[in-house]
Coordinates of C-alpha atoms in Angstrom, one line a residue:
M6 CA 0.0 0.0 0.0
T7 CA 1.4 3.5 -0.9
I8 CA 0.9 6.4 1.4
S9 CA 0.5 10.0 0.3
R10 CA 2.7 12.7 1.9
R11 CA -0.4 14.2 3.6
K12 CA -1.4 10.8 5.1
F13 CA 2.2 10.3 6.3
I14 CA 2.2 13.7 8.0
Q15 CA -1.1 12.8 9.7
L16 CA 0.3 9.5 10.9
L17 CA 3.5 11.1 12.1
G18 CA 1.5 13.5 14.2
L19 CA -0.3 10.6 15.8
A20 CA 2.9 8.8 16.5
S21 CA 3.8 11.2 19.4
A22 CA 0.4 10.9 21.0
S23 CA 0.0 8.5 24.0
I24 CA -3.4 7.3 22.8
V25 CA -4.9 7.1 19.3
V26 CA -8.7 7.6 19.4
S27 CA -10.4 5.4 16.8
S28 CA -14.1 4.9 16.0
G29 CA -14.2 3.7 12.5
L30 CA -13.4 1.1 9.9
N31 CA -10.6 2.3 7.7
G32 CA -9.6 -1.1 6.5
C33 CA -5.8 -0.4 6.5
Q34 CA -3.3 -3.2 6.8
S35 CA -0.1 -1.8 5.3
N36 CA 3.5 -2.9 5.2
D37 CA 6.6 -1.1 6.1
S38 CA 9.3 -3.1 4.4
N39 CA 12.1 -0.9 5.7
N40 CA 11.6 -1.9 9.3
N41 CA 11.0 -5.5 10.3
S42 CA 9.3 -5.6 13.7
S43 CA 7.8 -8.1 16.2
F44 CA 5.2 -8.2 18.9
D45 CA 7.5 -9.5 21.7
Y46 CA 5.3 -8.2 24.6
G47 CA 1.9 -9.4 23.5
V48 CA -1.3 -7.4 23.7
A49 CA -3.4 -5.9 26.4
S50 CA -6.6 -4.0 27.1
G51 CA -7.9 -1.8 29.9
D52 CA -9.9 1.0 31.3
P53 CA -13.1 -0.3 29.8
L54 CA -16.3 1.8 29.6
K55 CA -19.7 0.9 28.2
D56 CA -18.8 2.0 24.7
R57 CA -15.0 1.9 24.5
V58 CA -11.9 0.3 25.7
I59 CA -8.1 0.8 25.4
I60 CA -6.1 -1.8 23.5
W61 CA -2.3 -1.9 23.7
T62 CA 0.7 -3.4 22.2
R63 CA 4.4 -2.8 21.9
I64 CA 6.5 -3.1 18.7
T65 CA 10.1 -4.3 18.9
P66 CA 11.6 -2.5 15.8
E67 CA 14.6 -3.4 13.8
T68 CA 15.7 0.2 13.5
N69 CA 14.9 3.4 15.3
D70 CA 12.6 4.7 12.6
A71 CA 8.9 5.2 13.0
V72 CA 6.9 2.0 12.5
K73 CA 3.4 1.8 11.0
V74 CA 1.0 -0.5 12.9
S75 CA -2.6 -1.5 12.0
W76 CA -5.2 -3.0 14.3
E77 CA -8.5 -4.8 14.0
V78 CA -11.3 -5.2 16.5
A79 CA -14.1 -7.8 15.9
E80 CA -17.0 -9.5 17.5
D81 CA -15.6 -12.9 16.6
E82 CA -12.3 -14.6 17.0
S83 CA -12.0 -15.2 13.3
F84 CA -12.3 -11.4 12.7
T85 CA -15.1 -11.8 10.2
N86 CA -17.4 -9.2 11.9
L87 CA -15.0 -6.2 12.2
V88 CA -16.2 -3.2 14.2
N89 CA -12.9 -1.2 14.1
S90 CA -9.7 -1.0 12.1
D91 CA -7.2 1.7 11.4
E92 CA -3.4 2.4 11.5
T93 CA -0.9 4.8 12.9
L94 CA 2.8 5.2 13.4
V95 CA 4.7 4.4 16.6
T96 CA 8.0 5.9 17.6
Y97 CA 10.6 6.0 20.3
D98 CA 8.7 8.9 21.9
T99 CA 6.3 6.3 23.4
D100 CA 8.9 3.5 23.6
Y101 CA 7.2 2.0 20.5
T102 CA 4.1 1.3 22.6
L103 CA 0.7 1.9 21.1
K104 CA -2.6 2.5 22.8
V105 CA -5.8 2.8 20.9
D106 CA -9.0 4.1 22.5
V107 CA -11.5 2.0 20.5
Q108 CA -14.9 3.7 20.6
G109 CA -18.4 2.9 19.4
L110 CA -18.7 -0.4 21.1
E111 CA -21.7 -2.1 22.8
A112 CA -22.1 -2.4 26.6
G113 CA -21.4 -5.8 28.3
K114 CA -19.9 -7.4 25.2
Q115 CA -16.8 -9.4 24.5
Y116 CA -14.5 -8.3 21.6
F117 CA -11.4 -9.7 20.0
Y118 CA -8.5 -7.5 18.8
R119 CA -5.1 -7.9 17.2
F120 CA -2.4 -5.7 15.6
Y121 CA -0.5 -6.1 12.3
C122 CA 2.9 -4.9 11.2
N123 CA 4.8 -5.7 8.1
G124 CA 3.2 -9.0 7.4
V125 CA 3.2 -10.1 11.1
Y126 CA 0.1 -10.4 13.3
S127 CA 0.2 -10.0 17.0
P128 CA -1.4 -12.5 19.3
T129 CA -5.2 -12.1 19.6
G130 CA -6.6 -10.5 22.7
K131 CA -10.0 -10.7 24.3
T132 CA -11.6 -7.8 26.1
K133 CA -15.0 -6.7 27.5
T134 CA -16.9 -3.5 27.8
L135 CA -18.6 -2.5 31.1
V136 CA -22.0 -4.1 31.8
D137 CA -25.2 -2.1 31.5
E138 CA -28.2 -2.0 33.9
T139 CA -29.4 -5.4 32.8
A140 CA -26.4 -7.2 34.4
E141 CA -27.1 -9.5 37.3
S142 CA -23.6 -9.8 38.7
V143 CA -20.0 -8.5 38.3
K144 CA -16.8 -10.4 39.1
F145 CA -13.3 -9.0 39.5
A146 CA -9.9 -10.7 39.8
V147 CA -7.8 -8.6 42.2
F148 CA -4.0 -8.6 42.2
S149 CA -1.1 -6.8 43.8
C150 CA 2.7 -7.0 44.3
A151 CA 4.4 -8.9 41.5
N152 CA 8.1 -9.1 42.0
F153 CA 10.0 -10.6 39.1
P154 CA 13.0 -12.1 40.9
A155 CA 10.9 -13.2 43.9
G156 CA 9.1 -16.0 41.9
F157 CA 7.1 -17.0 38.9
F158 CA 3.8 -15.3 38.1
H159 CA 1.8 -18.5 38.3
I160 CA -1.2 -16.6 39.8
Y161 CA -1.7 -14.7 36.6
D162 CA -2.0 -17.9 34.6
A163 CA -4.5 -19.2 37.2
A164 CA -6.8 -16.3 36.7
A165 CA -6.4 -16.5 32.9
S166 CA -7.7 -20.0 33.0
R167 CA -10.8 -18.8 34.8
S168 CA -11.3 -15.7 32.7
N169 CA -14.6 -16.6 31.1
N170 CA -16.4 -15.8 34.3
I171 CA -14.5 -12.6 35.2
D172 CA -15.4 -9.1 34.0
A173 CA -12.2 -7.3 34.7
V174 CA -8.8 -7.5 36.4
L175 CA -8.1 -5.0 39.1
H176 CA -4.4 -4.4 39.6
L177 CA -3.9 -2.5 42.8
G178 CA -0.2 -1.7 42.3
D179 CA 3.4 -2.8 42.6
Y180 CA 3.0 -4.1 39.0
I181 CA 6.8 -3.8 38.9
Y182 CA 9.6 -3.2 41.5
E183 CA 12.2 -0.6 41.2
Y184 CA 15.0 -2.2 43.3
D185 CA 18.4 -3.2 42.1
I186 CA 19.3 -6.9 42.1
N187 CA 20.2 -6.9 45.8
G188 CA 17.8 -4.2 47.0
Y189 CA 15.1 -6.5 48.4
P190 CA 16.9 -9.4 50.3
D191 CA 13.7 -11.1 51.4
A192 CA 12.7 -11.5 47.8
G193 CA 16.1 -12.8 46.7
N194 CA 17.9 -11.6 43.6
G195 CA 16.4 -14.2 41.3
E196 CA 19.6 -15.9 40.2
E197 CA 18.5 -19.4 41.3
I198 CA 15.4 -19.2 39.1
N199 CA 17.0 -17.1 36.3
R200 CA 14.8 -14.1 36.9
V201 CA 17.4 -11.4 37.8
H202 CA 16.1 -7.8 37.5
Q203 CA 17.0 -5.8 34.3
P204 CA 18.5 -3.4 34.5
T205 CA 20.6 -4.7 37.4
N206 CA 20.7 -1.2 38.9
E207 CA 17.9 0.6 40.7
C208 CA 15.4 2.3 38.3
I209 CA 16.0 6.0 38.2
T210 CA 15.8 7.2 34.6
L211 CA 13.2 6.8 32.0
D212 CA 15.3 4.2 30.2
D213 CA 15.6 2.3 33.5
Y214 CA 11.9 2.1 34.0
R215 CA 11.2 1.2 30.4
T216 CA 13.7 -1.6 30.5
R217 CA 12.1 -2.9 33.8
Y218 CA 8.6 -2.8 32.3
A219 CA 9.8 -4.6 29.2
Q220 CA 11.3 -7.4 31.4
Y221 CA 8.0 -7.8 33.3
R222 CA 5.9 -7.7 30.2
S223 CA 8.1 -10.4 28.6
D224 CA 6.7 -12.8 31.2
S225 CA 4.3 -15.3 29.4
S226 CA 2.0 -15.6 32.4
L227 CA 1.4 -11.9 32.6
Q228 CA 1.0 -11.7 28.8
N229 CA -1.6 -14.5 29.0
L230 CA -3.7 -12.7 31.6
H231 CA -3.4 -9.3 29.7
A232 CA -4.6 -11.0 26.5
S233 CA -7.6 -12.6 28.4
L234 CA -9.2 -9.7 30.2
P235 CA -9.2 -5.9 30.5
F236 CA -7.2 -4.4 33.3
I237 CA -8.1 -1.5 35.6
C238 CA -4.9 -0.3 37.2
V239 CA -3.6 2.1 39.9
W240 CA 0.0 2.4 40.9
D241 CA 1.4 1.7 44.4
D242 CA 4.9 2.8 45.5
H243 CA 7.2 0.5 43.7
E244 CA 6.2 1.8 40.3
I245 CA 8.2 4.8 41.5
A246 CA 10.2 4.0 44.7
N247 CA 9.5 2.2 48.0
D248 CA 7.2 4.0 50.4
T249 CA 6.6 6.9 48.0
Y250 CA 4.8 10.0 49.4
I251 CA 3.9 13.4 47.9
D252 CA 7.5 14.8 47.6
G253 CA 9.8 11.9 48.3
A254 CA 10.3 8.2 49.0
E255 CA 12.1 6.0 51.5
N256 CA 14.0 4.5 48.6
H257 CA 15.3 7.8 47.2
D258 CA 18.1 10.0 48.3
T259 CA 19.9 13.0 46.9
S260 CA 22.6 10.9 45.2
E261 CA 19.9 9.7 42.9
G262 CA 19.0 13.1 41.6
N263 CA 15.8 15.1 41.8
F264 CA 12.9 13.1 43.1
F265 CA 10.4 14.8 40.9
D266 CA 12.4 14.0 37.8
R267 CA 12.5 10.4 38.8
R268 CA 8.8 10.4 39.5
A269 CA 8.0 12.0 36.1
A270 CA 10.1 9.3 34.4
A271 CA 8.3 6.5 36.3
I272 CA 4.9 7.9 35.5
K273 CA 5.7 8.3 31.8
A274 CA 6.8 4.7 31.6
W275 CA 3.7 3.6 33.6
Y276 CA 1.4 5.3 31.1
E277 CA 3.4 3.8 28.1
W278 CA 3.4 0.2 29.3
L279 CA 0.0 -0.1 30.9
P280 CA -3.4 -0.1 29.1
V281 CA -4.7 3.0 31.0
R282 CA -6.5 6.0 29.5
A283 CA -4.1 8.9 29.9
P284 CA -5.3 12.5 30.5
E285 CA -4.7 14.8 27.5
I286 CA -2.9 17.4 29.6
E287 CA 0.6 16.2 30.7
A288 CA 0.3 17.9 34.1
N289 CA -2.9 15.9 34.8
R290 CA -1.2 12.5 34.5
I291 CA -0.4 12.4 38.1
K292 CA -4.2 12.0 38.7
T293 CA -5.0 8.4 38.4
Y294 CA -8.2 8.4 40.6
R295 CA -11.2 7.7 38.4
R296 CA -14.6 5.9 38.4
F297 CA -16.1 2.9 36.6
D298 CA -19.8 2.2 36.7
F299 CA -21.0 -1.4 36.4
G300 CA -24.7 -1.1 35.8
N301 CA -26.8 -0.7 38.9
I302 CA -24.6 -3.1 40.8
L303 CA -21.6 -1.0 41.8
S304 CA -19.5 2.0 41.2
L305 CA -15.7 1.3 41.3
L306 CA -13.7 4.2 42.6
M307 CA -10.0 3.7 42.0
L308 CA -7.9 5.8 44.4
D309 CA -4.3 6.9 44.6
T310 CA -3.0 6.6 48.2
R311 CA 0.6 7.0 47.2
V312 CA 1.6 10.0 45.1
I313 CA -0.9 12.8 44.7
G314 CA -1.7 13.6 48.4
R315 CA 0.2 11.4 50.9
D316 CA 2.1 13.2 53.6
K317 CA 5.3 11.4 54.7
Q318 CA 4.7 8.4 56.8
L319 CA 5.3 8.4 60.5
D320 CA 8.1 6.2 61.8
Y321 CA 8.2 4.7 65.3
F322 CA 11.9 5.0 65.5
D323 CA 11.5 8.8 65.4
Y324 CA 9.8 8.7 68.8
Y325 CA 12.4 6.8 70.7
S326 CA 14.9 8.8 72.8
S327 CA 18.6 7.9 72.8
D328 CA 18.0 5.8 76.0
G329 CA 15.2 3.8 74.4
V330 CA 12.2 5.6 75.9
F331 CA 9.1 5.9 73.6
D332 CA 7.5 9.3 73.5
A333 CA 3.9 8.2 73.4
A334 CA 2.5 11.7 73.9
S335 CA 4.2 13.1 70.8
F336 CA 3.3 10.1 68.8
Q337 CA -0.4 10.4 69.6
A338 CA -0.3 14.1 68.9
D339 CA 1.0 13.5 65.4
M340 CA -1.4 10.6 64.8
Q341 CA -4.3 12.9 65.7
D342 CA -3.0 15.8 63.5
S343 CA -6.0 16.7 61.3
N344 CA -3.7 18.3 58.7
R345 CA -2.1 15.0 57.8
S346 CA -3.5 13.4 54.6
L347 CA -3.3 10.2 52.6
L348 CA -5.5 11.3 49.7
G349 CA -5.0 15.0 49.5
A350 CA -7.8 17.5 49.7
D351 CA -8.8 17.4 46.1
Q352 CA -9.0 13.6 45.9
L353 CA -10.9 13.4 49.2
T354 CA -13.5 15.9 48.0
W355 CA -13.8 14.0 44.7
L356 CA -14.3 10.7 46.6
Q357 CA -17.0 12.2 48.8
G358 CA -18.8 13.5 45.8
Q359 CA -18.6 10.2 43.9
L360 CA -20.0 8.3 46.9
Q361 CA -22.9 10.7 47.1
D362 CA -23.6 10.4 43.4
S363 CA -23.3 6.6 43.4
V364 CA -25.9 6.3 46.2
A365 CA -28.2 8.8 44.4
Q366 CA -27.9 6.8 41.2
G367 CA -29.2 3.7 43.0
Q368 CA -26.0 1.6 42.7
K369 CA -26.0 -1.1 45.3
W370 CA -22.3 -1.1 46.2
Q371 CA -19.7 1.6 46.5
V372 CA -16.3 -0.1 46.0
L373 CA -12.9 1.5 46.6
G374 CA -10.0 0.0 44.7
Q375 CA -6.9 1.3 46.4
Q376 CA -3.5 0.2 47.7
V377 CA -3.1 0.0 51.5
L378 CA -5.1 -1.6 54.3
M379 CA -7.9 0.5 55.6
A380 CA -9.0 -1.6 58.5
K381 CA -7.6 -1.0 62.0
M382 CA -4.7 -3.4 62.5
N383 CA -3.6 -2.9 66.0
L384 CA -1.3 -5.4 67.8
P385 CA 0.2 -5.4 71.2
S386 CA 3.4 -3.3 71.0
S387 CA 5.6 -6.1 72.3
I388 CA 4.8 -8.2 69.2
I389 CA 5.7 -5.6 66.6
Q390 CA 8.5 -3.9 68.4
L391 CA 11.5 -3.9 65.9
D392 CA 14.7 -5.6 66.8
P393 CA 17.4 -2.9 66.0
S394 CA 19.8 -5.6 64.8
T395 CA 17.5 -6.9 62.1
G396 CA 15.0 -4.1 61.5
K397 CA 12.2 -6.6 62.0
P398 CA 10.1 -7.9 64.9
D399 CA 11.5 -10.7 66.9
P400 CA 9.3 -13.7 65.9
S401 CA 9.5 -15.1 69.5
N402 CA 7.6 -12.1 70.8
L403 CA 4.4 -13.3 69.2
A404 CA 4.9 -16.8 70.5
I405 CA 5.5 -15.5 74.0
Y406 CA 2.4 -13.3 73.9
Q407 CA 0.3 -16.3 72.7
Q408 CA 1.7 -18.5 75.4
T409 CA 0.9 -15.9 78.0
A410 CA -2.6 -15.4 76.7
S411 CA -3.2 -19.2 76.7
A412 CA -2.0 -19.5 80.3
Y413 CA -4.3 -16.6 81.3
Q414 CA -7.2 -18.3 79.6
A415 CA -6.6 -21.4 81.6
L416 CA -6.7 -19.3 84.8
I417 CA -9.9 -17.6 83.7
T418 CA -11.5 -20.9 83.1
K419 CA -10.6 -22.1 86.6
I420 CA -11.8 -18.9 88.2
V421 CA -15.2 -19.0 86.5
T422 CA -15.6 -22.7 87.2
D423 CA -14.9 -22.1 90.9
L424 CA -17.3 -19.2 91.1
T425 CA -20.0 -21.2 89.4
I426 CA -19.6 -24.3 91.6
Q427 CA -19.5 -22.3 94.8
G428 CA -22.6 -20.3 93.7
D429 CA -20.7 -17.0 93.9
L430 CA -21.0 -16.0 90.3
P431 CA -24.2 -13.9 90.6
T432 CA -22.7 -11.9 93.5
Y433 CA -19.5 -11.3 91.6
A434 CA -21.3 -10.4 88.4
A435 CA -23.5 -7.9 90.3
G436 CA -20.4 -6.0 91.4
I437 CA -19.1 -5.6 87.9
P438 CA -20.5 -2.6 86.0
N439 CA -22.4 -3.5 82.8
F440 CA -21.4 -7.1 83.2
N441 CA -24.2 -8.5 81.0
S442 CA -23.1 -6.2 78.1
L443 CA -19.6 -7.7 78.1
N444 CA -18.7 -10.5 75.8
T445 CA -17.6 -13.9 77.3
T446 CA -13.9 -13.1 77.3
E447 CA -14.4 -9.7 78.9
Q448 CA -16.6 -11.2 81.6
G449 CA -14.0 -13.8 82.4
I450 CA -11.2 -11.2 82.6
A451 CA -13.4 -9.0 84.9
L452 CA -14.3 -11.9 87.2
T453 CA -10.6 -12.9 87.4
L454 CA -9.5 -9.3 88.3
A455 CA -12.3 -9.0 90.8
M456 CA -11.3 -12.2 92.7
Q457 CA -7.7 -11.2 92.6
S458 CA -8.6 -7.9 94.3
N459 CA -11.4 -9.1 96.6
E460 CA -10.2 -12.5 97.7
P461 CA -6.4 -12.8 97.0
A462 CA -6.1 -16.0 99.1
R463 CA -8.8 -17.7 97.1
Y464 CA -7.2 -16.4 93.9
G465 CA -3.8 -17.7 95.0
S466 CA -5.2 -21.1 95.8
I467 CA -6.7 -21.4 92.3
F468 CA -3.6 -20.0 90.7
S469 CA -1.5 -22.8 92.3
T470 CA -3.6 -25.4 90.4
L471 CA -2.2 -24.2 87.1
T472 CA 0.6 -26.2 85.6
L473 CA 4.1 -25.1 86.6
E474 CA 4.7 -23.8 83.1
E475 CA 1.5 -21.8 83.1
Q476 CA 2.4 -20.3 86.5
T477 CA 5.9 -19.4 85.4
T478 CA 4.6 -17.9 82.2
L479 CA 2.1 -15.6 83.9
Q480 CA 4.7 -14.6 86.6
T481 CA 7.3 -13.8 84.0
Y482 CA 5.2 -12.3 81.2
G483 CA 1.9 -11.4 82.8
D484 CA 2.4 -7.7 82.3
L485 CA 2.1 -8.3 78.5
L486 CA -1.6 -8.7 79.0
D487 CA -2.0 -5.3 80.6
P488 CA -3.0 -2.8 77.9
N489 CA -1.6 0.1 79.9
L490 CA 1.8 -1.5 79.9
N491 CA 1.7 -3.2 76.5
P492 CA -0.8 -1.0 74.5
A493 CA -2.1 -2.1 71.1
I494 CA -0.6 0.1 68.3
P495 CA -0.8 0.1 64.5
Y496 CA 1.5 -2.5 63.0
N497 CA 1.8 -0.6 59.7
L498 CA 2.0 3.2 59.7
D499 CA 2.3 3.2 55.9
A500 CA -1.3 2.0 55.8
W501 CA -4.5 3.9 56.7
D502 CA -3.7 3.3 60.3
G503 CA -1.1 6.0 60.0
Y504 CA -3.7 8.5 58.7
A505 CA -6.6 7.7 61.1
V506 CA -8.2 11.2 61.1
E507 CA -8.8 11.2 57.3
R508 CA -10.0 7.6 57.6
E509 CA -12.7 8.7 60.1
I510 CA -13.8 11.4 57.6
I511 CA -14.4 8.7 54.9
Y512 CA -16.2 6.5 57.4
A513 CA -18.4 9.4 58.5
T514 CA -19.2 10.2 54.9
A515 CA -20.0 6.5 54.1
Q516 CA -22.2 6.3 57.2
A517 CA -24.1 9.5 56.5
L518 CA -24.8 8.4 52.9
S519 CA -25.9 4.9 54.0
T520 CA -23.4 3.4 51.5
N521 CA -22.7 -0.3 51.1
L522 CA -18.9 0.3 51.3
V523 CA -16.4 -2.3 50.2
V524 CA -12.7 -1.6 50.2
L525 CA -10.2 -3.6 48.2
A526 CA -6.5 -3.5 49.1
G527 CA -3.2 -5.0 48.3
D528 CA 0.3 -3.8 49.3
T529 CA 1.0 -6.2 52.3
H530 CA 1.7 -9.4 50.3
N531 CA -0.8 -11.2 52.5
A532 CA -4.5 -11.9 52.4
W533 CA -6.8 -10.1 54.9
A534 CA -10.5 -9.6 55.5
A535 CA -11.9 -7.3 58.1
N536 CA -14.9 -5.3 59.2
L537 CA -14.4 -1.6 59.0
T538 CA -15.4 0.2 62.2
D539 CA -15.1 3.8 63.2
L540 CA -13.8 5.1 66.5
N541 CA -17.2 4.4 68.2
G542 CA -17.1 0.8 67.0
T543 CA -19.8 1.3 64.4
K544 CA -19.5 -0.9 61.4
V545 CA -19.4 1.1 58.2
G546 CA -18.2 -1.4 55.6
V547 CA -15.9 -4.4 54.9
E548 CA -12.5 -4.8 53.4
F549 CA -11.0 -7.6 51.2
A550 CA -7.3 -7.6 50.7
T551 CA -5.5 -9.7 48.2
A552 CA -2.3 -11.7 48.7
S553 CA 0.7 -11.0 46.4
V554 CA 1.5 -12.5 43.0
S555 CA 5.1 -13.3 44.1
S556 CA 6.4 -10.9 46.7
P557 CA 7.3 -12.6 50.1
G558 CA 4.9 -12.1 52.9
M559 CA 4.8 -12.4 56.7
E560 CA 6.5 -15.8 56.5
K561 CA 9.7 -13.8 55.9
Y562 CA 9.0 -10.8 58.0
L563 CA 8.0 -12.8 61.1
S564 CA 10.1 -15.9 60.2
I565 CA 7.0 -18.1 60.5
P566 CA 8.2 -21.8 60.6
E567 CA 6.7 -24.5 58.5
G568 CA 3.7 -26.0 60.3
A569 CA 3.1 -23.0 62.5
E570 CA 1.1 -21.1 60.0
S571 CA -2.4 -21.8 61.3
S572 CA -1.7 -21.1 64.9
I573 CA 0.0 -17.8 64.2
E574 CA -2.8 -16.7 61.8
S575 CA -5.4 -17.7 64.3
G576 CA -3.6 -15.8 67.1
I577 CA -3.3 -12.6 65.0
T578 CA -7.0 -12.9 64.0
Q579 CA -7.9 -13.1 67.7
L580 CA -5.7 -10.2 68.6
V581 CA -7.0 -7.8 66.0
E582 CA -10.5 -6.9 66.9
D583 CA -12.0 -6.3 63.4
L584 CA -10.0 -9.0 61.6
V585 CA -12.0 -12.0 60.3
F586 CA -9.4 -13.8 58.2
T587 CA -5.7 -13.7 57.2
N588 CA -3.3 -15.9 55.2
L589 CA 0.3 -14.9 56.0
T590 CA 2.4 -17.3 53.9
Q591 CA 0.9 -18.1 50.5
R592 CA 0.8 -16.2 47.2
G593 CA -2.5 -15.8 45.5
Y594 CA -5.3 -13.5 44.3
L595 CA -8.8 -12.6 45.1
E596 CA -12.0 -13.2 43.1
I597 CA -14.8 -11.0 44.3
T598 CA -18.4 -11.1 43.0
F599 CA -21.1 -8.5 43.5
N600 CA -24.8 -8.9 42.9
Q601 CA -27.9 -7.1 44.2
A602 CA -27.9 -9.0 47.4
E603 CA -24.4 -9.7 48.5
V604 CA -20.6 -9.5 47.8
L605 CA -18.7 -12.7 47.8
G606 CA -14.9 -12.9 48.2
E607 CA -12.9 -16.0 47.4
W608 CA -9.2 -16.2 48.0
L609 CA -7.2 -18.6 45.8
F610 CA -3.7 -19.6 46.6
I611 CA -0.8 -21.8 45.6
G612 CA 1.2 -23.7 48.1
R613 CA 3.7 -22.0 50.3
G614 CA 6.9 -21.5 48.3
A615 CA 5.3 -22.7 45.1
E616 CA 6.1 -19.3 43.4
K617 CA 9.7 -20.5 43.3
L618 CA 8.8 -23.6 41.2
S619 CA 9.0 -23.3 37.4
N620 CA 6.1 -25.8 36.9
T621 CA 2.6 -24.4 37.4
P622 CA 1.4 -25.5 40.8
A623 CA -2.2 -26.6 41.6
L624 CA -4.5 -23.8 42.7
Q625 CA -6.2 -24.0 46.1
S626 CA -9.3 -22.2 47.3
L627 CA -8.9 -21.7 51.0
K628 CA -11.4 -19.1 52.1
T629 CA -14.7 -17.6 51.1
L630 CA -16.4 -14.7 52.9
R631 CA -19.5 -12.7 52.1
S632 CA -21.3 -9.5 53.2
L633 CA -25.0 -8.9 52.7
I634 CA -26.5 -5.7 51.3
N635 CA -27.1 -3.1 54.1
Q636 CA -25.3 -5.4 56.6
P637 CA -21.7 -4.2 56.9
D638 CA -20.3 -7.5 58.4
L639 CA -18.2 -10.3 57.1
M640 CA -19.4 -13.9 57.5
T641 CA -18.6 -17.3 56.1

């Protein structure tokens, strides 16, 4: 096919654009014999709306010249019923990536797409538009934290094999990691499985980030999932640098240049390599929060809790004096500072308006797709206190606390049994304020403390019937159970727990609007499910958090031994008041289904350590939880 000079100029103008908008059938499928090219990174789609969707590919050119690429979108896999076709040029300006915003599509429909360059077709991709008001249910596959050297991306393949019943993939960030080959010891450097980061240095420049994305997108499992379903993405911190905040990051120092230059390079590469709809104005590309409506079932509000508004994280180490004394008053004052923000004022206002509009439009569920845990995750300070020599908690601290709590439970049981047998329980209960409003555990503790105070000899006699190990444990570590001496504190100040004032504003908004709030989270590398409660204990929603694709979890951080997983997970679930479920050692993802009556979350995992195996492991479904409409509570 020959091209006129005018047509060539038009194509060249499009080549520098990040997205080509296409709504017609131009029937072009031309060759460019001067530049042999290949589709080494597959195809992808994303940011679906009811009438449009982004399709993506990346050309590997033979030379540095502009490359002409065609595409086709059809209703059938044989591409007989075409609905869109056109062509454009791609250049180095976009790293030879191409995104097409295909318009004029029908709601709730599957489409097939492919690209063509110089006699070569790309793989065929499948995508879907958003459902309309006739849809009865919506299902997402939710992912987070894929670290290339940490293991194989088996979880992506697992979801691709189940894609026929999924409407979209939600990727909540850490799509890549920026570290150099030795920058994340817990993940390993990948040498033993031939997955060493490229470039080997830390990502700083645009070329660094482009190379790192190219490596991740060379992974066949990730290509498989991208070709199977549309993605809806937000970034977390590692797309830029670890623990990013509004004007810096933990993993950035002055020797690495200007942070904002690095951030701009990272954001440019993110928009190039992911199938997201970029704002027309360059300055607006820092704004990734946006809304997707799935019929009458839900509105999905994708948030940025990393870049646009986050104040720098608090750090427990900053509140210790040189002699090791913790300044609790200063810490609490900073925690309660109403000026500290995670979202930023503009995004918070936007979120409140979108929640109000979603409720007014009659959508059943208001869903937040974001990065970090929103539920309160407070643990006794002794458990999460960092060992200065390792920078991690001492794993024996949790074991000691559990042992102490178990011994105390044995004492409570003996106290209550004795009071019951002797007929003294009604008298003791009458002397305890609001006894009947306490739960069973609280009643037992109150009765034990009352006997210890009122009848120390009787208490001592019962205490002596404990095993010698139980007596020694309580005598040695009993103070760990005193909340005044061992207060419960947030285990992760990088999460919403470090921005509790703004969290309360969101909770108050959700409660005032009578939303059915569901929060989706990633970031921690572990699976969690919790009820969301405000400072008064009122339930305002539920949270489902996905495990990681490959990044190591608490099994590394807490040095959880093989065989101890269940007891530690059970212990933490009991300690964290709002927590319903956690899995601390396995890689996996979350499938979450919404209908007019309920939301159903199912966590799917591979075996512990299976991410290091090259052969695809069997998929396990280990937990299912649900929440009913107008009942903000998780249940099995």
